[in-house]
PDB file of C-alpha atoms and ligand atoms in Angstrom:
ATOM      1  CA  UNK G   1     -10.338  10.351 -14.026  1.00 98.00           C
ATOM      2  CA  UNK G   2      -7.340   8.168 -14.857  1.00 98.00           C
ATOM      3  CA  UNK G   3      -4.799   7.115 -12.222  1.00 98.00           C
ATOM      4  CA  UNK G   4      -1.372   5.496 -12.969  1.00 98.00           C
ATOM      5  CA  UNK G   5       0.677   4.123 -10.157  1.00 98.00           C
ATOM      6  CA  UNK G   6       4.354   4.804 -10.983  1.00 98.00           C
ATOM      7  CA  UNK G   7       5.538   3.349  -7.653  1.00 98.00           C
ATOM      8  CA  UNK G   8       3.862   1.402  -4.854  1.00 98.00           C
ATOM      9  CA  UNK G   9       6.394   0.942  -2.133  1.00 98.00           C
ATOM     10  CA  UNK G  10       7.295   2.282   1.180  1.00 98.00           C
ATOM     11  CA  UNK G  11      10.667   4.133   1.648  1.00 97.00           C
ATOM     12  CA  UNK G  12      13.120   1.228   1.418  1.00 98.00           C
ATOM     13  CA  UNK G  13      11.415  -0.146  -1.799  1.00 98.00           C
ATOM     14  CA  UNK G  14      10.981  -3.897  -2.603  1.00 98.00           C
ATOM     15  CA  UNK G  15      13.639  -5.326  -2.643  1.00 98.00           C
ATOM     16  CA  UNK G  16      14.731  -2.919  -0.007  1.00 98.00           C
ATOM     17  CA  UNK G  17      18.033  -0.977  -0.603  1.00 96.00           C
ATOM     18  CA  UNK G  18      19.757  -3.170   2.039  1.00 98.00           C
ATOM     19  CA  UNK G  19      17.861  -6.347   2.953  1.00 98.00           C
ATOM     20  CA  UNK G  20      17.981 -10.146   2.697  1.00 98.00           C
ATOM     21  CA  UNK G  21      14.387 -10.959   3.995  1.00 98.00           C
ATOM     22  CA  UNK G  22      12.133 -13.488   2.254  1.00 98.00           C
ATOM     23  CA  UNK G  23      10.055 -10.876   0.451  1.00 98.00           C
ATOM     24  CA  UNK G  24      13.043  -8.980  -0.934  1.00 98.00           C
ATOM     25  CA  UNK G  25      14.812 -12.234  -2.058  1.00 98.00           C
ATOM     26  CA  UNK G  26      11.623 -13.296  -3.715  1.00 98.00           C
ATOM     27  CA  UNK G  27      11.433  -9.944  -5.628  1.00 98.00           C
ATOM     28  CA  UNK G  28      15.034 -10.225  -6.780  1.00 98.00           C
ATOM     29  CA  UNK G  29      14.282 -13.715  -8.173  1.00 98.00           C
ATOM     30  CA  UNK G  30      10.709 -13.227  -9.542  1.00 98.00           C
ATOM     31  CA  UNK G  31      10.807  -9.599 -10.646  1.00 98.00           C
ATOM     32  CA  UNK G  32       7.606  -8.412 -12.398  1.00 98.00           C
ATOM     33  CA  UNK G  33       4.880  -7.216  -9.990  1.00 98.00           C
ATOM     34  CA  UNK G  34       7.030  -8.114  -7.001  1.00 98.00           C
ATOM     35  CA  UNK G  35       9.530  -5.287  -7.753  1.00 98.00           C
ATOM     36  CA  UNK G  36       8.302  -2.054  -6.154  1.00 98.00           C
ATOM     37  CA  UNK G  37       9.584   1.527  -6.166  1.00 98.00           C
ATOM     38  CA  UNK G  38       8.708   4.661  -4.113  1.00 98.00           C
ATOM     39  CA  UNK G  39       5.184   6.013  -4.123  1.00 97.00           C
ATOM     40  CA  UNK G  40       4.051   8.337  -6.869  1.00 98.00           C
ATOM     41  CA  UNK G  41       1.084   8.726  -9.005  1.00 98.00           C
ATOM     42  CA  UNK G  42      -0.030  10.441 -12.151  1.00 98.00           C
ATOM     43  CA  UNK G  43      -3.706  11.589 -12.747  1.00 98.00           C
ATOM     44  CA  UNK G  44      -5.061  11.903 -16.254  1.00 98.00           C
ATOM     45  CA  UNK G  45      -1.705  11.368 -17.983  1.00 97.00           C
ATOM     46  CA  UNK G  46       0.215  13.988 -16.036  1.00 97.00           C
ATOM     47  CA  UNK G  47      -2.526  16.758 -15.597  1.00 98.00           C
ATOM     48  CA  UNK G  48      -1.601  16.349 -11.922  1.00 98.00           C
ATOM     49  CA  UNK G  49       1.262  14.498 -10.170  1.00 98.00           C
ATOM     50  CA  UNK G  50       1.218  13.272  -6.697  1.00 98.00           C
ATOM     51  CA  UNK G  51       4.478  13.250  -4.755  1.00 98.00           C
ATOM     52  CA  UNK G  52       7.988  13.507  -5.935  1.00 98.00           C
ATOM     53  CA  UNK G  53      10.149  10.777  -4.361  1.00 98.00           C
ATOM     54  CA  UNK G  54      13.938  10.125  -5.130  1.00 97.00           C
ATOM     55  CA  UNK G  55      12.622   7.415  -7.438  1.00 98.00           C
ATOM     56  CA  UNK G  56      11.060   9.942  -9.830  1.00 98.00           C
ATOM     57  CA  UNK G  57      14.022   9.907 -12.079  1.00 98.00           C
ATOM     58  CA  UNK G  58      13.779   6.038 -12.271  1.00 98.00           C
ATOM     59  CA  UNK G  59      10.015   6.547 -13.091  1.00 98.00           C
ATOM     60  CA  UNK G  60      10.896   8.911 -15.976  1.00 98.00           C
ATOM     61  CA  UNK G  61      13.198   6.259 -17.609  1.00 98.00           C
ATOM     62  CA  UNK G  62      10.858   3.338 -16.858  1.00 98.00           C
ATOM     63  CA  UNK G  63       7.587   4.893 -18.239  1.00 98.00           C
ATOM     64  CA  UNK G  64       9.244   7.038 -20.826  1.00 97.00           C
ATOM     65  CA  UNK G  65       7.973  10.314 -19.269  1.00 97.00           C
ATOM     66  CA  UNK G  66       8.949  13.903 -19.864  1.00 95.00           C
ATOM     67  CA  UNK G  67       7.775  15.742 -16.868  1.00 95.00           C
ATOM     68  CA  UNK G  68       8.918  19.170 -17.975  1.00 96.00           C
ATOM     69  CA  UNK G  69       5.375  19.383 -19.318  1.00 95.00           C
ATOM     70  CA  UNK G  70       3.767  18.708 -16.011  1.00 97.00           C
ATOM     71  CA  UNK G  71       2.565  21.987 -14.327  1.00 98.00           C
ATOM     72  CA  UNK G  72       0.969  20.753 -11.150  1.00 98.00           C
ATOM     73  CA  UNK G  73       2.483  18.659  -8.290  1.00 98.00           C
ATOM     74  CA  UNK G  74       0.560  17.887  -5.136  1.00 98.00           C
ATOM     75  CA  UNK G  75       2.700  16.711  -2.070  1.00 98.00           C
ATOM     76  CA  UNK G  76       1.354  14.574   0.724  1.00 98.00           C
ATOM     77  CA  UNK G  77       4.316  14.745   3.169  1.00 98.00           C
ATOM     78  CA  UNK G  78       7.974  15.158   3.840  1.00 98.00           C
ATOM     79  CA  UNK G  79       9.194  11.369   4.024  1.00 98.00           C
ATOM     80  CA  UNK G  80      11.896  10.659   1.446  1.00 96.00           C
ATOM     81  CA  UNK G  81       9.639   8.203  -0.528  1.00 97.00           C
ATOM     82  CA  UNK G  82       7.325  11.151  -1.212  1.00 98.00           C
ATOM     83  CA  UNK G  83       9.564  14.189  -1.533  1.00 98.00           C
ATOM     84  CA  UNK G  84      13.176  14.480  -2.759  1.00 98.00           C
ATOM     85  CA  UNK G  85      13.316  18.317  -3.208  1.00 98.00           C
ATOM     86  CA  UNK G  86      16.886  18.408  -4.266  1.00 97.00           C
ATOM     87  CA  UNK G  87      15.897  17.080  -7.817  1.00 98.00           C
ATOM     88  CA  UNK G  88      13.068  19.801  -7.939  1.00 98.00           C
ATOM     89  CA  UNK G  89      15.732  22.534  -7.670  1.00 98.00           C
ATOM     90  CA  UNK G  90      17.125  21.313 -11.024  1.00 98.00           C
ATOM     91  CA  UNK G  91      14.069  22.874 -12.705  1.00 98.00           C
ATOM     92  CA  UNK G  92      15.672  26.301 -12.156  1.00 97.00           C
ATOM     93  CA  UNK G  93      17.380  28.340 -14.942  1.00 94.00           C
ATOM     94  CA  UNK G  94      21.008  27.385 -15.228  1.00 94.00           C
ATOM     95  CA  UNK G  95      20.109  23.622 -14.865  1.00 97.00           C
ATOM     96  CA  UNK G  96      17.038  23.248 -17.129  1.00 97.00           C
ATOM     97  CA  UNK G  97      16.770  24.439 -20.677  1.00 96.00           C
ATOM     98  CA  UNK G  98      13.907  25.097 -22.962  1.00 95.00           C
ATOM     99  CA  UNK G  99      11.387  25.377 -20.097  1.00 94.00           C
ATOM    100  CA  UNK G 100       8.588  27.731 -20.894  1.00 94.00           C
ATOM    101  CA  UNK G 101       6.013  26.714 -18.181  1.00 96.00           C
ATOM    102  CA  UNK G 102       5.959  27.006 -14.391  1.00 98.00           C
ATOM    103  CA  UNK G 103       5.551  23.999 -12.018  1.00 98.00           C
ATOM    104  CA  UNK G 104       3.155  24.850  -9.251  1.00 98.00           C
ATOM    105  CA  UNK G 105       3.595  22.777  -6.146  1.00 98.00           C
ATOM    106  CA  UNK G 106       1.027  22.348  -3.333  1.00 98.00           C
ATOM    107  CA  UNK G 107       1.606  21.126   0.141  1.00 98.00           C
ATOM    108  CA  UNK G 108       1.451  21.978   3.778  1.00 98.00           C
ATOM    109  CA  UNK G 109       3.644  24.425   5.868  1.00 98.00           C
ATOM    110  CA  UNK G 110       5.814  21.664   7.399  1.00 98.00           C
ATOM    111  CA  UNK G 111       6.609  20.161   3.846  1.00 98.00           C
ATOM    112  CA  UNK G 112       7.384  23.598   2.693  1.00 98.00           C
ATOM    113  CA  UNK G 113      10.454  23.628   5.117  1.00 98.00           C
ATOM    114  CA  UNK G 114      11.767  20.520   3.370  1.00 98.00           C
ATOM    115  CA  UNK G 115      11.280  22.157   0.022  1.00 98.00           C
ATOM    116  CA  UNK G 116      12.990  25.261   1.089  1.00 98.00           C
ATOM    117  CA  UNK G 117      16.067  23.424   2.364  1.00 97.00           C
ATOM    118  CA  UNK G 118      16.884  22.276  -1.228  1.00 98.00           C
ATOM    119  CA  UNK G 119      16.662  25.857  -2.538  1.00 98.00           C
ATOM    120  CA  UNK G 120      18.730  27.146   0.469  1.00 97.00           C
ATOM    121  CA  UNK G 121      21.428  24.691  -0.574  1.00 96.00           C
ATOM    122  CA  UNK G 122      21.347  26.240  -3.948  1.00 97.00           C
ATOM    123  CA  UNK G 123      21.414  29.696  -2.579  1.00 97.00           C
ATOM    124  CA  UNK G 124      18.561  30.908  -4.865  1.00 97.00           C
ATOM    125  CA  UNK G 125      14.999  30.283  -6.172  1.00 96.00           C
ATOM    126  CA  UNK G 126      13.391  30.848  -9.602  1.00 95.00           C
ATOM    127  CA  UNK G 127       9.661  31.479  -9.141  1.00 95.00           C
ATOM    128  CA  UNK G 128       9.154  31.832 -12.875  1.00 96.00           C
ATOM    129  CA  UNK G 129       9.918  28.095 -13.134  1.00 97.00           C
ATOM    130  CA  UNK G 130       8.822  26.564  -9.800  1.00 98.00           C
ATOM    131  CA  UNK G 131       6.662  27.885  -6.915  1.00 98.00           C
ATOM    132  CA  UNK G 132       5.377  26.386  -3.681  1.00 98.00           C
ATOM    133  CA  UNK G 133       1.797  27.208  -2.540  1.00 98.00           C
ATOM    134  CA  UNK G 134       1.046  26.390   1.060  1.00 98.00           C
ATOM    135  CA  UNK G 135      -2.283  24.852   1.996  1.00 98.00           C
ATOM    136  CA  UNK G 136      -3.916  24.238   5.471  1.00 98.00           C
ATOM    137  CA  UNK G 137      -5.608  21.218   6.945  1.00 98.00           C
ATOM    138  CA  UNK G 138      -9.300  20.737   6.069  1.00 98.00           C
ATOM    139  CA  UNK G 139      -8.845  23.274   3.236  1.00 98.00           C
ATOM    140  CA  UNK G 140     -10.820  23.039   0.016  1.00 98.00           C
ATOM    141  CA  UNK G 141      -8.788  24.367  -3.003  1.00 98.00           C
ATOM    142  CA  UNK G 142      -8.501  24.273  -6.634  1.00 98.00           C
ATOM    143  CA  UNK G 143      -5.670  22.938  -8.996  1.00 98.00           C
ATOM    144  CA  UNK G 144      -6.872  23.559 -12.557  1.00 98.00           C
ATOM    145  CA  UNK G 145     -10.104  21.477 -12.988  1.00 98.00           C
ATOM    146  CA  UNK G 146      -9.435  19.569  -9.702  1.00 98.00           C
ATOM    147  CA  UNK G 147     -11.224  20.473  -6.533  1.00 98.00           C
ATOM    148  CA  UNK G 148      -9.127  19.151  -3.606  1.00 98.00           C
ATOM    149  CA  UNK G 149      -9.765  18.740  -0.003  1.00 98.00           C
ATOM    150  CA  UNK G 150      -6.874  18.270   2.527  1.00 98.00           C
ATOM    151  CA  UNK G 151      -7.066  16.180   5.654  1.00 98.00           C
ATOM    152  CA  UNK G 152      -4.231  15.899   8.275  1.00 98.00           C
ATOM    153  CA  UNK G 153      -2.991  12.277   8.163  1.00 98.00           C
ATOM    154  CA  UNK G 154      -2.328  10.003  11.113  1.00 97.00           C
ATOM    155  CA  UNK G 155       1.331   9.864  10.125  1.00 98.00           C
ATOM    156  CA  UNK G 156       4.801  11.384  10.610  1.00 97.00           C
ATOM    157  CA  UNK G 157       4.753  13.502  13.742  1.00 97.00           C
ATOM    158  CA  UNK G 158       1.058  13.431  13.925  1.00 97.00           C
ATOM    159  CA  UNK G 159       0.928  17.234  14.034  1.00 96.00           C
ATOM    160  CA  UNK G 160      -0.737  18.160  10.692  1.00 97.00           C
ATOM    161  CA  UNK G 161       2.701  17.588   9.009  1.00 98.00           C
ATOM    162  CA  UNK G 162       1.337  14.991   6.686  1.00 98.00           C
ATOM    163  CA  UNK G 163      -1.806  15.330   4.584  1.00 98.00           C
ATOM    164  CA  UNK G 164      -4.020  12.973   2.658  1.00 98.00           C
ATOM    165  CA  UNK G 165      -6.496  14.150  -0.034  1.00 98.00           C
ATOM    166  CA  UNK G 166      -9.988  13.848  -1.518  1.00 98.00           C
ATOM    167  CA  UNK G 167      -9.747  14.871  -5.293  1.00 98.00           C
ATOM    168  CA  UNK G 168     -12.806  15.758  -7.327  1.00 98.00           C
ATOM    169  CA  UNK G 169     -13.039  16.159 -11.108  1.00 98.00           C
ATOM    170  CA  UNK G 170     -15.794  15.834 -13.725  1.00 97.00           C
ATOM    171  CA  UNK G 171     -18.253  14.529 -11.038  1.00 97.00           C
ATOM    172  CA  UNK G 172     -15.889  11.836  -9.883  1.00 98.00           C
ATOM    173  CA  UNK G 173     -14.435  11.656  -6.356  1.00 98.00           C
ATOM    174  CA  UNK G 174     -11.353   9.815  -5.154  1.00 98.00           C
ATOM    175  CA  UNK G 175      -9.807   9.444  -1.739  1.00 98.00           C
ATOM    176  CA  UNK G 176      -5.989   9.120  -1.695  1.00 98.00           C
ATOM    177  CA  UNK G 177      -4.730   7.975   1.690  1.00 98.00           C
ATOM    178  CA  UNK G 178      -0.934   7.778   1.442  1.00 97.00           C
ATOM    179  CA  UNK G 179       0.323   7.743   4.018  1.00 97.00           C
ATOM    180  CA  UNK G 180      -1.873   7.369   7.041  1.00 98.00           C
ATOM    181  CA  UNK G 181      -3.049   5.199   9.895  1.00 98.00           C
ATOM    182  CA  UNK G 182      -6.862   4.569  10.423  1.00 98.00           C
ATOM    183  CA  UNK G 183      -8.829   7.770  10.057  1.00 97.00           C
ATOM    184  CA  UNK G 184      -9.833   9.561  13.325  1.00 97.00           C
ATOM    185  CA  UNK G 185     -13.420  10.485  14.366  1.00 98.00           C
ATOM    186  CA  UNK G 186     -12.528  14.078  13.327  1.00 98.00           C
ATOM    187  CA  UNK G 187     -11.607  12.938   9.789  1.00 98.00           C
ATOM    188  CA  UNK G 188     -14.580  10.773   9.433  1.00 98.00           C
ATOM    189  CA  UNK G 189     -16.804  13.720  10.460  1.00 98.00           C
ATOM    190  CA  UNK G 190     -15.202  15.917   7.853  1.00 98.00           C
ATOM    191  CA  UNK G 191     -15.789  13.349   5.159  1.00 98.00           C
ATOM    192  CA  UNK G 192     -19.470  12.893   6.396  1.00 98.00           C
ATOM    193  CA  UNK G 193     -19.992  16.678   6.340  1.00 98.00           C
ATOM    194  CA  UNK G 194     -19.023  16.965   2.841  1.00 98.00           C
ATOM    195  CA  UNK G 195     -21.325  14.094   1.818  1.00 97.00           C
ATOM    196  CA  UNK G 196     -18.538  12.425  -0.353  1.00 98.00           C
ATOM    197  CA  UNK G 197     -19.422   9.380  -2.394  1.00 98.00           C
ATOM    198  CA  UNK G 198     -16.226   7.957  -3.572  1.00 98.00           C
ATOM    199  CA  UNK G 199     -15.666   6.345  -7.062  1.00 98.00           C
ATOM    200  CA  UNK G 200     -12.186   5.415  -6.115  1.00 98.00           C
ATOM    201  CA  UNK G 201     -10.276   4.804  -2.893  1.00 98.00           C
ATOM    202  CA  UNK G 202      -6.516   4.230  -2.667  1.00 98.00           C
ATOM    203  CA  UNK G 203      -5.752   2.596   0.899  1.00 98.00           C
ATOM    204  CA  UNK G 204      -2.471   2.654   2.756  1.00 98.00           C
ATOM    205  CA  UNK G 205      -1.685  -1.020   3.364  1.00 98.00           C
ATOM    206  CA  UNK G 206       1.921  -0.808   4.437  1.00 97.00           C
ATOM    207  CA  UNK G 207       1.700  -3.660   6.940  1.00 96.00           C
ATOM    208  CA  UNK G 208      -0.421  -6.163   4.921  1.00 96.00           C
ATOM    209  CA  UNK G 209      -1.111  -9.190   7.176  1.00 94.00           C
ATOM    210  CA  UNK G 210       1.121  -8.086  10.032  1.00 94.00           C
ATOM    211  CA  UNK G 211       0.184  -6.275  13.249  1.00 89.00           C
ATOM    212  CA  UNK G 212      -0.779  -2.621  12.622  1.00 84.00           C
ATOM    213  CA  UNK G 213       0.962   0.288  14.288  1.00 82.00           C
ATOM    214  CA  UNK G 214      -0.598   3.723  14.217  1.00 92.00           C
ATOM    215  CA  UNK G 215       1.196   5.455  11.323  1.00 97.00           C
ATOM    216  CA  UNK G 216      -0.027   3.153   8.598  1.00 97.00           C
ATOM    217  CA  UNK G 217      -2.698   0.538   7.966  1.00 97.00           C
ATOM    218  CA  UNK G 218      -2.889  -3.184   7.347  1.00 97.00           C
ATOM    219  CA  UNK G 219      -5.345  -5.408   5.538  1.00 96.00           C
ATOM    220  CA  UNK G 220      -7.680  -5.663   8.663  1.00 95.00           C
ATOM    221  CA  UNK G 221      -7.783  -1.873   8.873  1.00 96.00           C
ATOM    222  CA  UNK G 222      -8.433  -1.540   5.200  1.00 96.00           C
ATOM    223  CA  UNK G 223     -11.347  -3.869   5.510  1.00 95.00           C
ATOM    224  CA  UNK G 224     -12.572  -1.913   8.549  1.00 96.00           C
ATOM    225  CA  UNK G 225     -12.349   1.287   6.530  1.00 97.00           C
ATOM    226  CA  UNK G 226     -14.460  -0.252   3.666  1.00 96.00           C
ATOM    227  CA  UNK G 227     -17.107  -1.368   6.198  1.00 96.00           C
ATOM    228  CA  UNK G 228     -17.205   2.103   7.751  1.00 98.00           C
ATOM    229  CA  UNK G 229     -17.496   3.880   4.303  1.00 98.00           C
ATOM    230  CA  UNK G 230     -20.412   1.502   3.417  1.00 97.00           C
ATOM    231  CA  UNK G 231     -22.032   2.223   6.717  1.00 97.00           C
ATOM    232  CA  UNK G 232     -21.749   5.919   6.107  1.00 97.00           C
ATOM    233  CA  UNK G 233     -22.967   5.753   2.482  1.00 98.00           C
ATOM    234  CA  UNK G 234     -19.500   6.873   1.081  1.00 98.00           C
ATOM    235  CA  UNK G 235     -19.263   4.094  -1.401  1.00 97.00           C
ATOM    236  CA  UNK G 236     -21.300   1.640  -3.366  1.00 95.00           C
ATOM    237  CA  UNK G 237     -20.839  -1.620  -5.253  1.00 94.00           C
ATOM    238  CA  UNK G 238     -19.209   0.406  -8.142  1.00 96.00           C
ATOM    239  CA  UNK G 239     -16.481   1.996  -5.921  1.00 97.00           C
ATOM    240  CA  UNK G 240     -12.991   0.849  -6.806  1.00 98.00           C
ATOM    241  CA  UNK G 241     -10.806   0.037  -3.892  1.00 98.00           C
ATOM    242  CA  UNK G 242      -7.013  -0.332  -4.225  1.00 98.00           C
ATOM    243  CA  UNK G 243      -4.505  -1.390  -1.502  1.00 98.00           C
ATOM    244  CA  UNK G 244      -1.144   0.424  -2.008  1.00 98.00           C
ATOM    245  CA  UNK G 245       2.186   1.409  -0.349  1.00 98.00           C
ATOM    246  CA  UNK G 246       3.661  -1.803   0.594  1.00 98.00           C
ATOM    247  CA  UNK G 247       6.650  -2.333   2.905  1.00 98.00           C
ATOM    248  CA  UNK G 248       8.848  -5.559   2.571  1.00 98.00           C
ATOM    249  CA  UNK G 249       8.377  -5.677   6.401  1.00 97.00           C
ATOM    250  CA  UNK G 250       4.749  -6.389   5.877  1.00 97.00           C
ATOM    251  CA  UNK G 251       6.004  -9.803   5.153  1.00 97.00           C
ATOM    252  CA  UNK G 252       3.843 -10.670   2.023  1.00 97.00           C
ATOM    253  CA  UNK G 253       4.690 -10.970  -1.664  1.00 97.00           C
ATOM    254  CA  UNK G 254       2.233  -9.564  -4.281  1.00 96.00           C
ATOM    255  CA  UNK G 255       0.856 -13.092  -4.916  1.00 93.00           C
ATOM    256  CA  UNK G 256       0.376 -13.693  -1.172  1.00 95.00           C
ATOM    257  CA  UNK G 257      -1.429 -10.433  -0.631  1.00 94.00           C
ATOM    258  CA  UNK G 258      -4.104 -11.382  -3.171  1.00 90.00           C
ATOM    259  CA  UNK G 259      -4.873 -14.336  -1.016  1.00 90.00           C
ATOM    260  CA  UNK G 260      -4.880 -12.428   2.231  1.00 90.00           C
ATOM    261  CA  UNK G 261      -7.706 -10.023   1.295  1.00 85.00           C
ATOM    262  CA  UNK G 262     -11.132 -11.554   2.175  1.00 78.00           C
ATOM    263  CA  UNK G 263     -12.695  -8.738   0.107  1.00 78.00           C
ATOM    264  CA  UNK G 264     -11.742 -10.084  -3.338  1.00 80.00           C
ATOM    265  CA  UNK G 265     -12.843  -6.846  -4.885  1.00 90.00           C
ATOM    266  CA  UNK G 266      -9.729  -4.955  -3.551  1.00 96.00           C
ATOM    267  CA  UNK G 267      -7.127  -4.569  -6.263  1.00 97.00           C
ATOM    268  CA  UNK G 268      -3.530  -4.952  -4.888  1.00 97.00           C
ATOM    269  CA  UNK G 269      -1.500  -2.157  -6.549  1.00 98.00           C
ATOM    270  CA  UNK G 270       1.813  -2.819  -8.520  1.00 98.00           C
ATOM    271  CA  UNK G 271       4.199  -0.459 -10.248  1.00 98.00           C
ATOM    272  CA  UNK G 272       2.614   0.571 -13.700  1.00 98.00           C
ATOM    273  CA  UNK G 273      -1.038  -0.159 -12.618  1.00 98.00           C
ATOM    274  CA  UNK G 274      -3.615   2.101 -14.539  1.00 98.00           C
ATOM    275  CA  UNK G 275      -7.257   2.497 -13.614  1.00 98.00           C
ATOM    276  CA  UNK G 276      -9.898   4.621 -15.249  1.00 98.00           C
ATOM    277  CA  UNK G 277     -12.960   5.496 -13.246  1.00 97.00           C
TER     278      UNK G 277
HETATM  279 ZN1  LIG I 301       5.539   6.572   2.318  1.00 55.46          ZN
HETATM  280 ZN1  LIG I 302      13.276  -7.087   2.923  1.00 55.46          ZN
HETATM  281 ZN1  LIG I 303       5.365   8.420   5.030  1.00 55.46          ZN
END
């Protein structure tokens, strides 16, 4: 599998839309890897897209993408840095021309409400061009060649309104944890029961070196997660670990984060990062 990080920030972005903190001022000056846009990834050159934030349009320009060809979108949750459904409505007839395929969207029931709101504003839907499929927590389902497992995240309202996913293809397994706090016992049990052995793990590291609150993780929690996975045999020395989803309020620049991780094998994500595993 191949993963491309189109965006790697929390909702406000880096620099944040309104902010004069040190990290934001540094990003404005240094640019490059210090600039971060909202969280979105592509798997296998667009075979599957994960999340559709307001910054999607910016990503199309930046990476020279034509997403009319993408037919599968998996949604994690309803926060605006992961879903801006109003732009999805422009896939309907009357806005979009020359579209012959359908975009199938997968997400939970709560996220479906946010999706529906955009189409209610339009007063119509167009299921030949775009369709939402509801999935439940701890469900195993298929999107083309991808076998996917949903887990309720420690995030949002903490009421199964946000999901994280295990994604399997061609004998490779990845764990995508945006956004969530440290996994619960129930989540670890589900992972254990399925005997996952991950080739790739993308970890929520919103708070970096700062104190952790329950809806996200920091570096300490990421390292605890790696230790737990080792203990449970869910990873080995070949497993690739990436820290991602950074808030300017985490207080560290990209350069500083590299120093903060005692586990030097953890890759610090940046916009445009591509990894094949
Ligand atoms: Zn987020
Ligand atoms: Zn800031
Ligand atoms: Zn979120």
